[in-house]
PDB file of C-alpha atoms in Angstrom:
ATOM      1  CA  UNK U 329     -10.048 -12.982  13.054  1.00  0.00           C
ATOM      2  CA  UNK U 330      -6.632 -12.003  13.551  1.00  0.00           C
ATOM      3  CA  UNK U 331      -5.354 -12.236  10.043  1.00  0.00           C
ATOM      4  CA  UNK U 332      -5.633  -9.354   7.676  1.00  0.00           C
ATOM      5  CA  UNK U 333      -6.261  -6.852  10.272  1.00  0.00           C
ATOM      6  CA  UNK U 334      -3.974  -4.208   8.453  1.00  0.00           C
ATOM      7  CA  UNK U 335      -4.853  -3.853   4.723  1.00  0.00           C
ATOM      8  CA  UNK U 336      -3.010  -1.529   2.478  1.00  0.00           C
ATOM      9  CA  UNK U 337      -5.090  -0.673  -0.568  1.00  0.00           C
ATOM     10  CA  UNK U 338      -3.028   1.116  -3.414  1.00  0.00           C
ATOM     11  CA  UNK U 339      -4.865   3.430  -5.038  1.00  0.00           C
ATOM     12  CA  UNK U 340      -4.556   4.006  -8.906  1.00  0.00           C
ATOM     13  CA  UNK U 341      -4.355   7.705  -9.560  1.00  0.00           C
ATOM     14  CA  UNK U 342      -5.363   7.166 -13.236  1.00  0.00           C
ATOM     15  CA  UNK U 343      -8.816   5.937 -12.745  1.00  0.00           C
ATOM     16  CA  UNK U 344     -12.349   6.164 -10.730  1.00  0.00           C
ATOM     17  CA  UNK U 345     -12.526   2.548 -10.764  1.00  0.00           C
ATOM     18  CA  UNK U 346     -10.312   1.091  -7.733  1.00  0.00           C
ATOM     19  CA  UNK U 347     -10.486  -2.486  -7.910  1.00  0.00           C
ATOM     20  CA  UNK U 348      -7.963  -2.634  -4.982  1.00  0.00           C
ATOM     21  CA  UNK U 349     -10.149  -0.708  -2.638  1.00  0.00           C
ATOM     22  CA  UNK U 350     -13.314  -2.635  -3.378  1.00  0.00           C
ATOM     23  CA  UNK U 351     -11.305  -5.872  -2.834  1.00  0.00           C
ATOM     24  CA  UNK U 352      -9.886  -4.454   0.261  1.00  0.00           C
ATOM     25  CA  UNK U 353     -13.291  -3.525   1.655  1.00  0.00           C
ATOM     26  CA  UNK U 354     -14.831  -7.169   0.626  1.00  0.00           C
ATOM     27  CA  UNK U 355     -11.881  -8.638   2.658  1.00  0.00           C
ATOM     28  CA  UNK U 356     -12.023  -6.272   5.645  1.00  0.00           C
ATOM     29  CA  UNK U 357     -15.856  -6.871   5.938  1.00  0.00           C
ATOM     30  CA  UNK U 358     -15.186 -10.636   6.556  1.00  0.00           C
ATOM     31  CA  UNK U 359     -12.289  -9.985   8.891  1.00  0.00           C
ATOM     32  CA  UNK U 360     -13.227  -6.658  10.439  1.00  0.00           C
ATOM     33  CA  UNK U 361      -9.789  -5.307   9.571  1.00  0.00           C
ATOM     34  CA  UNK U 362      -8.668  -1.598   9.125  1.00  0.00           C
ATOM     35  CA  UNK U 363      -7.696  -0.207   5.569  1.00  0.00           C
ATOM     36  CA  UNK U 364      -5.146   2.489   4.697  1.00  0.00           C
ATOM     37  CA  UNK U 365      -6.001   3.631   0.834  1.00  0.00           C
ATOM     38  CA  UNK U 366      -2.698   4.598  -0.119  1.00  0.00           C
ATOM     39  CA  UNK U 367      -1.582   6.802  -3.012  1.00  0.00           C
ATOM     40  CA  UNK U 368       1.693   7.743  -4.293  1.00  0.00           C
ATOM     41  CA  UNK U 369       1.716  10.657  -6.502  1.00  0.00           C
ATOM     42  CA  UNK U 370       4.392  12.801  -8.578  1.00  0.00           C
ATOM     43  CA  UNK U 371       4.194  15.451 -11.051  1.00  0.00           C
ATOM     44  CA  UNK U 372       7.115  15.606 -13.507  1.00  0.00           C
ATOM     45  CA  UNK U 373       6.340  19.237 -14.171  1.00  0.00           C
ATOM     46  CA  UNK U 374       7.567  19.856 -10.631  1.00  0.00           C
ATOM     47  CA  UNK U 375      11.126  19.262 -12.204  1.00  0.00           C
ATOM     48  CA  UNK U 376      10.755  22.159 -14.291  1.00  0.00           C
ATOM     49  CA  UNK U 377      10.092  24.735 -11.519  1.00  0.00           C
ATOM     50  CA  UNK U 378      13.614  25.186 -10.359  1.00  0.00           C
ATOM     51  CA  UNK U 379      13.201  28.943 -11.204  1.00  0.00           C
ATOM     52  CA  UNK U 380      10.734  29.244  -8.476  1.00  0.00           C
ATOM     53  CA  UNK U 381      11.559  29.638  -4.971  1.00  0.00           C
ATOM     54  CA  UNK U 382      11.521  26.778  -2.711  1.00  0.00           C
ATOM     55  CA  UNK U 383       8.542  28.195  -0.790  1.00  0.00           C
ATOM     56  CA  UNK U 384       6.728  28.264  -4.140  1.00  0.00           C
ATOM     57  CA  UNK U 385       7.885  24.737  -5.079  1.00  0.00           C
ATOM     58  CA  UNK U 386       6.528  23.494  -1.867  1.00  0.00           C
ATOM     59  CA  UNK U 387       3.342  25.403  -1.933  1.00  0.00           C
ATOM     60  CA  UNK U 388       2.796  23.928  -5.582  1.00  0.00           C
ATOM     61  CA  UNK U 389       3.831  20.349  -4.342  1.00  0.00           C
ATOM     62  CA  UNK U 390       1.261  20.557  -1.312  1.00  0.00           C
ATOM     63  CA  UNK U 391      -1.703  21.851  -3.443  1.00  0.00           C
ATOM     64  CA  UNK U 392      -1.165  19.049  -5.634  1.00  0.00           C
ATOM     65  CA  UNK U 393      -1.405  16.433  -2.611  1.00  0.00           C
ATOM     66  CA  UNK U 394      -4.203  18.293  -1.352  1.00  0.00           C
ATOM     67  CA  UNK U 395      -5.923  18.044  -4.693  1.00  0.00           C
ATOM     68  CA  UNK U 396      -5.563  14.226  -4.605  1.00  0.00           C
ATOM     69  CA  UNK U 397      -6.469  14.065  -0.937  1.00  0.00           C
ATOM     70  CA  UNK U 398      -9.723  15.589  -1.758  1.00  0.00           C
ATOM     71  CA  UNK U 399     -10.077  13.177  -4.627  1.00  0.00           C
ATOM     72  CA  UNK U 400      -9.448  10.503  -2.691  1.00  0.00           C
ATOM     73  CA  UNK U 401     -11.918  11.155   0.007  1.00  0.00           C
ATOM     74  CA  UNK U 402     -14.503  11.268  -2.714  1.00  0.00           C
ATOM     75  CA  UNK U 403     -13.512   8.034  -3.785  1.00  0.00           C
ATOM     76  CA  UNK U 404     -13.776   6.499  -0.404  1.00  0.00           C
ATOM     77  CA  UNK U 405     -17.182   8.002   0.266  1.00  0.00           C
ATOM     78  CA  UNK U 406     -18.914   6.376  -2.823  1.00  0.00           C
ATOM     79  CA  UNK U 407     -17.710   2.826  -1.561  1.00  0.00           C
ATOM     80  CA  UNK U 408     -20.017   0.812   0.946  1.00  0.00           C
ATOM     81  CA  UNK U 409     -17.563   0.671   3.867  1.00  0.00           C
ATOM     82  CA  UNK U 410     -20.137   0.885   6.740  1.00  0.00           C
ATOM     83  CA  UNK U 411     -18.648  -0.482   9.966  1.00  0.00           C
ATOM     84  CA  UNK U 412     -14.969  -0.283   8.651  1.00  0.00           C
ATOM     85  CA  UNK U 413     -12.016   1.930   9.356  1.00  0.00           C
ATOM     86  CA  UNK U 414     -10.674   3.552   6.249  1.00  0.00           C
ATOM     87  CA  UNK U 415      -7.954   5.888   6.670  1.00  0.00           C
ATOM     88  CA  UNK U 416      -5.825   7.436   3.748  1.00  0.00           C
ATOM     89  CA  UNK U 417      -2.700   8.730   2.717  1.00  0.00           C
ATOM     90  CA  UNK U 418      -1.201  10.683  -0.110  1.00  0.00           C
ATOM     91  CA  UNK U 419       2.699  10.843  -0.514  1.00  0.00           C
ATOM     92  CA  UNK U 420       5.000  12.500  -3.149  1.00  0.00           C
ATOM     93  CA  UNK U 421       7.461  10.123  -4.416  1.00  0.00           C
ATOM     94  CA  UNK U 422       8.936   9.540  -8.213  1.00  0.00           C
ATOM     95  CA  UNK U 423       9.156   5.844  -7.459  1.00  0.00           C
ATOM     96  CA  UNK U 424       5.739   4.911  -6.346  1.00  0.00           C
ATOM     97  CA  UNK U 425       6.626   1.029  -5.313  1.00  0.00           C
ATOM     98  CA  UNK U 426       9.135   2.477  -2.652  1.00  0.00           C
ATOM     99  CA  UNK U 427       6.805   4.071  -0.335  1.00  0.00           C
ATOM    100  CA  UNK U 428       4.250   1.314  -0.899  1.00  0.00           C
ATOM    101  CA  UNK U 429       6.835  -1.094   0.457  1.00  0.00           C
ATOM    102  CA  UNK U 430       8.087   1.141   3.206  1.00  0.00           C
ATOM    103  CA  UNK U 431       4.556   1.518   4.440  1.00  0.00           C
ATOM    104  CA  UNK U 432       4.066  -2.107   4.448  1.00  0.00           C
ATOM    105  CA  UNK U 433       7.093  -2.713   6.548  1.00  0.00           C
ATOM    106  CA  UNK U 434       6.954   0.229   9.083  1.00  0.00           C
ATOM    107  CA  UNK U 435       3.481  -0.631   9.721  1.00  0.00           C
ATOM    108  CA  UNK U 436       3.526  -4.307   9.659  1.00  0.00           C
ATOM    109  CA  UNK U 437       0.801  -4.560   6.993  1.00  0.00           C
ATOM    110  CA  UNK U 438      -0.700  -8.066   6.708  1.00  0.00           C
ATOM    111  CA  UNK U 439      -1.575  -7.503   2.961  1.00  0.00           C
ATOM    112  CA  UNK U 440      -0.798  -5.225   0.010  1.00  0.00           C
ATOM    113  CA  UNK U 441      -3.665  -5.224  -2.343  1.00  0.00           C
ATOM    114  CA  UNK U 442      -3.098  -3.572  -5.956  1.00  0.00           C
ATOM    115  CA  UNK U 443      -5.362  -3.715  -8.945  1.00  0.00           C
ATOM    116  CA  UNK U 444      -3.909  -4.299 -12.465  1.00  0.00           C
ATOM    117  CA  UNK U 445      -4.437  -2.450 -15.506  1.00  0.00           C
ATOM    118  CA  UNK U 446      -6.188  -3.774 -18.573  1.00  0.00           C
ATOM    119  CA  UNK U 447      -5.149  -2.979 -22.172  1.00  0.00           C
ATOM    120  CA  UNK U 448      -8.235  -1.535 -23.951  1.00  0.00           C
ATOM    121  CA  UNK U 449      -7.394  -2.813 -27.163  1.00  0.00           C
ATOM    122  CA  UNK U 450      -5.711  -6.014 -26.317  1.00  0.00           C
ATOM    123  CA  UNK U 451      -8.318  -6.710 -23.686  1.00  0.00           C
ATOM    124  CA  UNK U 452      -5.296  -8.233 -21.799  1.00  0.00           C
ATOM    125  CA  UNK U 453      -3.820  -7.354 -18.315  1.00  0.00           C
ATOM    126  CA  UNK U 454      -0.789  -5.195 -18.597  1.00  0.00           C
ATOM    127  CA  UNK U 455       1.678  -5.295 -15.718  1.00  0.00           C
ATOM    128  CA  UNK U 456       3.613  -2.128 -14.635  1.00  0.00           C
ATOM    129  CA  UNK U 457       7.083  -1.867 -13.228  1.00  0.00           C
ATOM    130  CA  UNK U 458       5.512  -0.782 -10.055  1.00  0.00           C
ATOM    131  CA  UNK U 459       3.595  -4.232 -10.000  1.00  0.00           C
ATOM    132  CA  UNK U 460       6.919  -6.321 -10.366  1.00  0.00           C
ATOM    133  CA  UNK U 461       8.848  -4.194  -7.991  1.00  0.00           C
ATOM    134  CA  UNK U 462       6.164  -4.780  -5.323  1.00  0.00           C
ATOM    135  CA  UNK U 463       5.796  -8.531  -6.045  1.00  0.00           C
ATOM    136  CA  UNK U 464       9.602  -8.952  -5.859  1.00  0.00           C
ATOM    137  CA  UNK U 465      10.452  -6.755  -2.774  1.00  0.00           C
ATOM    138  CA  UNK U 466       7.281  -6.327  -0.584  1.00  0.00           C
ATOM    139  CA  UNK U 467       7.835  -8.752   2.398  1.00  0.00           C
ATOM    140  CA  UNK U 468       4.087  -9.304   3.033  1.00  0.00           C
ATOM    141  CA  UNK U 469       1.518 -11.023   0.846  1.00  0.00           C
ATOM    142  CA  UNK U 470       0.613  -9.118  -2.310  1.00  0.00           C
ATOM    143  CA  UNK U 471      -2.710  -9.520  -3.700  1.00  0.00           C
ATOM    144  CA  UNK U 472      -2.975  -8.293  -7.460  1.00  0.00           C
ATOM    145  CA  UNK U 473      -6.732  -7.788  -8.490  1.00  0.00           C
ATOM    146  CA  UNK U 474      -8.079  -8.446 -11.729  1.00  0.00           C
ATOM    147  CA  UNK U 475     -11.928  -8.445 -12.732  1.00  0.00           C
ATOM    148  CA  UNK U 476     -12.916 -11.715 -11.406  1.00  0.00           C
ATOM    149  CA  UNK U 477     -15.337 -11.832  -8.716  1.00  0.00           C
ATOM    150  CA  UNK U 478     -15.101 -13.653  -5.281  1.00  0.00           C
ATOM    151  CA  UNK U 479     -18.353 -15.741  -5.296  1.00  0.00           C
ATOM    152  CA  UNK U 480     -19.234 -18.070  -2.536  1.00  0.00           C
ATOM    153  CA  UNK U 481     -18.255 -21.557  -2.903  1.00  0.00           C
ATOM    154  CA  UNK U 482     -15.674 -20.674  -5.438  1.00  0.00           C
ATOM    155  CA  UNK U 483     -12.453 -22.046  -6.146  1.00  0.00           C
ATOM    156  CA  UNK U 484      -9.163 -21.243  -4.709  1.00  0.00           C
ATOM    157  CA  UNK U 485      -5.876 -22.668  -6.448  1.00  0.00           C
ATOM    158  CA  UNK U 486      -2.997 -23.111  -4.270  1.00  0.00           C
ATOM    159  CA  UNK U 487       0.450 -23.819  -6.401  1.00  0.00           C
ATOM    160  CA  UNK U 488       2.802 -26.126  -4.738  1.00  0.00           C
ATOM    161  CA  UNK U 489       5.983 -27.978  -5.533  1.00  0.00           C
ATOM    162  CA  UNK U 490       5.876 -31.085  -3.481  1.00  0.00           C
ATOM    163  CA  UNK U 491       8.277 -32.931  -5.612  1.00  0.00           C
ATOM    164  CA  UNK U 492      11.283 -31.469  -3.991  1.00  0.00           C
ATOM    165  CA  UNK U 493      12.525 -32.410  -0.487  1.00  0.00           C
ATOM    166  CA  UNK U 494      14.452 -29.124   0.041  1.00  0.00           C
ATOM    167  CA  UNK U 495      13.496 -27.563   3.447  1.00  0.00           C
ATOM    168  CA  UNK U 496      12.943 -24.243   1.499  1.00  0.00           C
ATOM    169  CA  UNK U 497      10.099 -25.818  -0.998  1.00  0.00           C
ATOM    170  CA  UNK U 498       8.854 -27.692   1.965  1.00  0.00           C
ATOM    171  CA  UNK U 499       8.276 -24.520   4.036  1.00  0.00           C
ATOM    172  CA  UNK U 500       6.931 -22.263   1.142  1.00  0.00           C
ATOM    173  CA  UNK U 501       4.519 -25.269   0.304  1.00  0.00           C
ATOM    174  CA  UNK U 502       3.248 -25.129   3.906  1.00  0.00           C
ATOM    175  CA  UNK U 503       3.084 -21.250   3.701  1.00  0.00           C
ATOM    176  CA  UNK U 504       1.032 -21.167   0.519  1.00  0.00           C
ATOM    177  CA  UNK U 505      -1.403 -24.013   1.654  1.00  0.00           C
ATOM    178  CA  UNK U 506      -1.966 -22.606   5.012  1.00  0.00           C
ATOM    179  CA  UNK U 507      -2.801 -19.212   3.322  1.00  0.00           C
ATOM    180  CA  UNK U 508      -4.862 -20.840   0.787  1.00  0.00           C
ATOM    181  CA  UNK U 509      -6.905 -22.704   3.577  1.00  0.00           C
ATOM    182  CA  UNK U 510      -7.343 -19.498   5.723  1.00  0.00           C
ATOM    183  CA  UNK U 511      -8.791 -17.574   2.782  1.00  0.00           C
ATOM    184  CA  UNK U 512     -10.817 -20.503   1.840  1.00  0.00           C
ATOM    185  CA  UNK U 513     -12.505 -20.075   5.522  1.00  0.00           C
ATOM    186  CA  UNK U 514     -12.520 -16.451   5.193  1.00  0.00           C
ATOM    187  CA  UNK U 515     -14.289 -16.090   1.589  1.00  0.00           C
ATOM    188  CA  UNK U 516     -16.046 -19.664   1.786  1.00  0.00           C
ATOM    189  CA  UNK U 517     -14.100 -21.077  -0.995  1.00  0.00           C
ATOM    190  CA  UNK U 518     -12.698 -24.471  -1.960  1.00  0.00           C
ATOM    191  CA  UNK U 519      -9.089 -25.097  -1.825  1.00  0.00           C
ATOM    192  CA  UNK U 520      -7.393 -26.967  -4.797  1.00  0.00           C
ATOM    193  CA  UNK U 521      -3.677 -27.921  -4.630  1.00  0.00           C
ATOM    194  CA  UNK U 522      -2.042 -27.999  -8.088  1.00  0.00           C
ATOM    195  CA  UNK U 523       1.525 -29.313  -8.785  1.00  0.00           C
ATOM    196  CA  UNK U 524       3.371 -29.850 -11.970  1.00  0.00           C
ATOM    197  CA  UNK U 525       6.302 -32.078 -12.721  1.00  0.00           C
ATOM    198  CA  UNK U 526       8.706 -32.392 -15.725  1.00  0.00           C
ATOM    199  CA  UNK U 527       8.397 -34.656 -18.704  1.00  0.00           C
ATOM    200  CA  UNK U 528      11.154 -36.707 -20.002  1.00  0.00           C
ATOM    201  CA  UNK U 529      14.353 -34.821 -20.786  1.00  0.00           C
ATOM    202  CA  UNK U 530      14.502 -34.939 -24.686  1.00  0.00           C
ATOM    203  CA  UNK U 531      18.253 -35.050 -24.717  1.00  0.00           C
ATOM    204  CA  UNK U 532      18.355 -38.089 -22.609  1.00  0.00           C
ATOM    205  CA  UNK U 533      15.972 -39.847 -24.464  1.00  0.00           C
ATOM    206  CA  UNK U 534      17.950 -39.388 -27.618  1.00  0.00           C
ATOM    207  CA  UNK U 535      21.458 -40.026 -26.429  1.00  0.00           C
ATOM    208  CA  UNK U 536      20.860 -42.945 -23.970  1.00  0.00           C
ATOM    209  CA  UNK U 537      19.163 -45.628 -26.303  1.00  0.00           C
ATOM    210  CA  UNK U 538      18.235 -48.008 -23.399  1.00  0.00           C
ATOM    211  CA  UNK U 539      16.732 -45.064 -21.111  1.00  0.00           C
ATOM    212  CA  UNK U 540      12.937 -46.079 -20.918  1.00  0.00           C
ATOM    213  CA  UNK U 541      10.998 -42.886 -21.047  1.00  0.00           C
ATOM    214  CA  UNK U 542       7.763 -44.334 -20.216  1.00  0.00           C
ATOM    215  CA  UNK U 543       9.205 -45.742 -16.969  1.00  0.00           C
ATOM    216  CA  UNK U 544      10.701 -42.617 -16.250  1.00  0.00           C
ATOM    217  CA  UNK U 545       7.264 -40.779 -16.481  1.00  0.00           C
ATOM    218  CA  UNK U 546       5.496 -43.240 -14.479  1.00  0.00           C
ATOM    219  CA  UNK U 547       8.092 -43.158 -11.671  1.00  0.00           C
ATOM    220  CA  UNK U 548       8.002 -39.457 -11.920  1.00  0.00           C
ATOM    221  CA  UNK U 549       4.119 -39.016 -11.575  1.00  0.00           C
ATOM    222  CA  UNK U 550       4.043 -41.398  -8.902  1.00  0.00           C
ATOM    223  CA  UNK U 551       6.318 -39.663  -7.031  1.00  0.00           C
ATOM    224  CA  UNK U 552       4.383 -36.535  -7.161  1.00  0.00           C
ATOM    225  CA  UNK U 553       1.338 -37.997  -6.780  1.00  0.00           C
ATOM    226  CA  UNK U 554       2.461 -39.592  -3.535  1.00  0.00           C
ATOM    227  CA  UNK U 555       4.045 -36.354  -2.347  1.00  0.00           C
ATOM    228  CA  UNK U 556       0.772 -34.568  -3.082  1.00  0.00           C
ATOM    229  CA  UNK U 557      -1.190 -36.903  -1.086  1.00  0.00           C
ATOM    230  CA  UNK U 558       0.929 -36.583   2.081  1.00  0.00           C
ATOM    231  CA  UNK U 559       0.786 -32.779   1.548  1.00  0.00           C
ATOM    232  CA  UNK U 560      -2.859 -32.742   1.069  1.00  0.00           C
ATOM    233  CA  UNK U 561      -3.748 -35.216   4.037  1.00  0.00           C
ATOM    234  CA  UNK U 562      -1.582 -32.854   6.443  1.00  0.00           C
ATOM    235  CA  UNK U 563      -4.160 -29.944   5.584  1.00  0.00           C
ATOM    236  CA  UNK U 564      -7.321 -32.273   5.307  1.00  0.00           C
ATOM    237  CA  UNK U 565      -7.705 -31.487   1.629  1.00  0.00           C
ATOM    238  CA  UNK U 566      -9.678 -34.245  -0.431  1.00  0.00           C
ATOM    239  CA  UNK U 567      -7.947 -36.063  -3.117  1.00  0.00           C
ATOM    240  CA  UNK U 568     -10.473 -34.851  -5.678  1.00  0.00           C
ATOM    241  CA  UNK U 569      -9.079 -31.362  -5.038  1.00  0.00           C
ATOM    242  CA  UNK U 570      -5.746 -32.171  -5.799  1.00  0.00           C
ATOM    243  CA  UNK U 571      -4.001 -31.847  -9.432  1.00  0.00           C
ATOM    244  CA  UNK U 572      -0.760 -33.251 -10.494  1.00  0.00           C
ATOM    245  CA  UNK U 573       0.026 -32.820 -14.034  1.00  0.00           C
ATOM    246  CA  UNK U 574       3.245 -33.246 -16.332  1.00  0.00           C
ATOM    247  CA  UNK U 575       4.381 -29.668 -17.829  1.00  0.00           C
ATOM    248  CA  UNK U 576       5.733 -26.403 -17.049  1.00  0.00           C
ATOM    249  CA  UNK U 577       4.274 -24.699 -13.919  1.00  0.00           C
ATOM    250  CA  UNK U 578       2.931 -21.725 -15.675  1.00  0.00           C
ATOM    251  CA  UNK U 579       0.962 -23.946 -18.126  1.00  0.00           C
ATOM    252  CA  UNK U 580      -0.191 -26.385 -15.513  1.00  0.00           C
ATOM    253  CA  UNK U 581      -1.459 -23.519 -13.191  1.00  0.00           C
ATOM    254  CA  UNK U 582      -3.199 -21.675 -15.990  1.00  0.00           C
ATOM    255  CA  UNK U 583      -5.060 -24.858 -17.284  1.00  0.00           C
ATOM    256  CA  UNK U 584      -6.237 -25.746 -13.894  1.00  0.00           C
ATOM    257  CA  UNK U 585      -7.462 -22.562 -12.981  1.00  0.00           C
ATOM    258  CA  UNK U 586      -9.552 -21.873 -15.968  1.00  0.00           C
ATOM    259  CA  UNK U 587     -10.902 -25.244 -15.601  1.00  0.00           C
ATOM    260  CA  UNK U 588     -11.945 -24.569 -12.382  1.00  0.00           C
ATOM    261  CA  UNK U 589     -13.003 -20.924 -13.020  1.00  0.00           C
ATOM    262  CA  UNK U 590     -10.568 -20.074  -9.924  1.00  0.00           C
ATOM    263  CA  UNK U 591     -11.458 -16.830  -8.280  1.00  0.00           C
ATOM    264  CA  UNK U 592      -7.858 -16.860  -6.730  1.00  0.00           C
ATOM    265  CA  UNK U 593      -4.391 -18.428  -7.362  1.00  0.00           C
ATOM    266  CA  UNK U 594      -2.023 -18.431  -4.503  1.00  0.00           C
ATOM    267  CA  UNK U 595       1.649 -19.037  -5.098  1.00  0.00           C
ATOM    268  CA  UNK U 596       5.146 -18.336  -3.964  1.00  0.00           C
ATOM    269  CA  UNK U 597       7.870 -16.143  -5.321  1.00  0.00           C
ATOM    270  CA  UNK U 598      11.245 -16.177  -4.170  1.00  0.00           C
ATOM    271  CA  UNK U 599      11.503 -12.424  -4.873  1.00  0.00           C
ATOM    272  CA  UNK U 600      14.721 -12.282  -7.197  1.00  0.00           C
ATOM    273  CA  UNK U 601      16.047  -8.847  -7.729  1.00  0.00           C
ATOM    274  CA  UNK U 602      18.733  -7.466 -10.289  1.00  0.00           C
ATOM    275  CA  UNK U 603      20.214  -9.152 -13.022  1.00  0.00           C
ATOM    276  CA  UNK U 604      18.877 -12.565 -12.120  1.00  0.00           C
ATOM    277  CA  UNK U 605      15.474 -10.928 -12.444  1.00  0.00           C
ATOM    278  CA  UNK U 606      15.975  -9.745 -15.787  1.00  0.00           C
ATOM    279  CA  UNK U 607      17.418 -12.721 -17.175  1.00  0.00           C
ATOM    280  CA  UNK U 608      15.653 -15.539 -15.414  1.00  0.00           C
ATOM    281  CA  UNK U 609      12.199 -14.115 -14.108  1.00  0.00           C
ATOM    282  CA  UNK U 610      10.266 -16.076 -11.568  1.00  0.00           C
ATOM    283  CA  UNK U 611       7.935 -18.693 -12.263  1.00  0.00           C
ATOM    284  CA  UNK U 612       5.340 -16.517 -10.399  1.00  0.00           C
ATOM    285  CA  UNK U 613       5.709 -13.861 -12.786  1.00  0.00           C
ATOM    286  CA  UNK U 614       5.394 -16.120 -15.923  1.00  0.00           C
ATOM    287  CA  UNK U 615       2.028 -17.534 -14.257  1.00  0.00           C
ATOM    288  CA  UNK U 616       0.753 -14.229 -13.353  1.00  0.00           C
ATOM    289  CA  UNK U 617       0.848 -12.654 -16.824  1.00  0.00           C
ATOM    290  CA  UNK U 618      -1.517 -15.391 -17.887  1.00  0.00           C
ATOM    291  CA  UNK U 619      -4.174 -15.797 -15.203  1.00  0.00           C
ATOM    292  CA  UNK U 620      -7.611 -14.018 -15.503  1.00  0.00           C
ATOM    293  CA  UNK U 621      -8.207 -14.276 -11.882  1.00  0.00           C
ATOM    294  CA  UNK U 622      -6.757 -12.493  -8.601  1.00  0.00           C
ATOM    295  CA  UNK U 623      -3.198 -13.809  -7.688  1.00  0.00           C
ATOM    296  CA  UNK U 624      -1.921 -13.783  -4.005  1.00  0.00           C
ATOM    297  CA  UNK U 625       1.948 -13.896  -4.164  1.00  0.00           C
ATOM    298  CA  UNK U 626       3.691 -15.171  -0.825  1.00  0.00           C
ATOM    299  CA  UNK U 627       7.321 -14.779   0.139  1.00  0.00           C
ATOM    300  CA  UNK U 628       9.571 -17.694   1.713  1.00  0.00           C
ATOM    301  CA  UNK U 629       9.857 -17.558   5.733  1.00  0.00           C
ATOM    302  CA  UNK U 630      12.807 -15.275   6.596  1.00  0.00           C
ATOM    303  CA  UNK U 631      12.587 -13.220   3.443  1.00  0.00           C
ATOM    304  CA  UNK U 632      14.046  -9.963   3.956  1.00  0.00           C
ATOM    305  CA  UNK U 633      13.082  -6.920   1.520  1.00  0.00           C
ATOM    306  CA  UNK U 634      16.178  -5.115  -0.016  1.00  0.00           C
ATOM    307  CA  UNK U 635      14.241  -1.830   1.109  1.00  0.00           C
ATOM    308  CA  UNK U 636      14.406  -3.126   4.666  1.00  0.00           C
ATOM    309  CA  UNK U 637      17.271  -1.576   6.926  1.00  0.00           C
TER     310      UNK U 637
END
């Protein structure tokens, strides 16, 4: 298995329960891949030590790194990783997403795996700024791990946009579907394709009396269903495993994944950054917030991270 040979598992310094490492080990057992358990740390009290000499500050910093290395070695030792190679790295950085992405870029990592946080009182997943930075800026696939297991013969949902003829969408559809099929073979899962399409624009129906909303909806549905059939056939996915529904992507993907009790949703993100990301956001990010299963986020072909030279 050539895919997923280099796996970067992001370690959470705030907990003993390392969901990302467990999922990385589970995946590596199936692909015979190698894992780097990666921990980025920073202690803001370090900023208050300017009265110390540079040697004393360095000794303090190194002591904290060494302490975390020992802690991480113990975490790894507790996991069942027989037959696997797990290396570990602890870096000092006050913006944890940067060394994670730089590690992925410089070492041609195949996949970054990161656990998500659950809010104790709300029982909902809380995404950190680090999560969003990695999703937007990491060029390789990013797997966000929740608490859903990966049972054999489970369901994998691939979110595609088959209604568009734009080459960028077509290419991303292929990337998403190929990755879902590959993972389906690795973890023995059933691949489903899901596609949403918009309903009748309300303003058109109001402003143009002769506009036939039913005909418009029928035409739109048929167009997307035919496009879905063509796409699914290309990857030998049965019609029973295709889902074309009217609505917003985030609503439809959530609905289908819940109905199927999906173990994994695969989707594309265009990786917006800056003002447009703050104002518009990605469909992927709206979806990810609402899912209770793992999410694999993929970039379009040719995507270049803003952290790349």
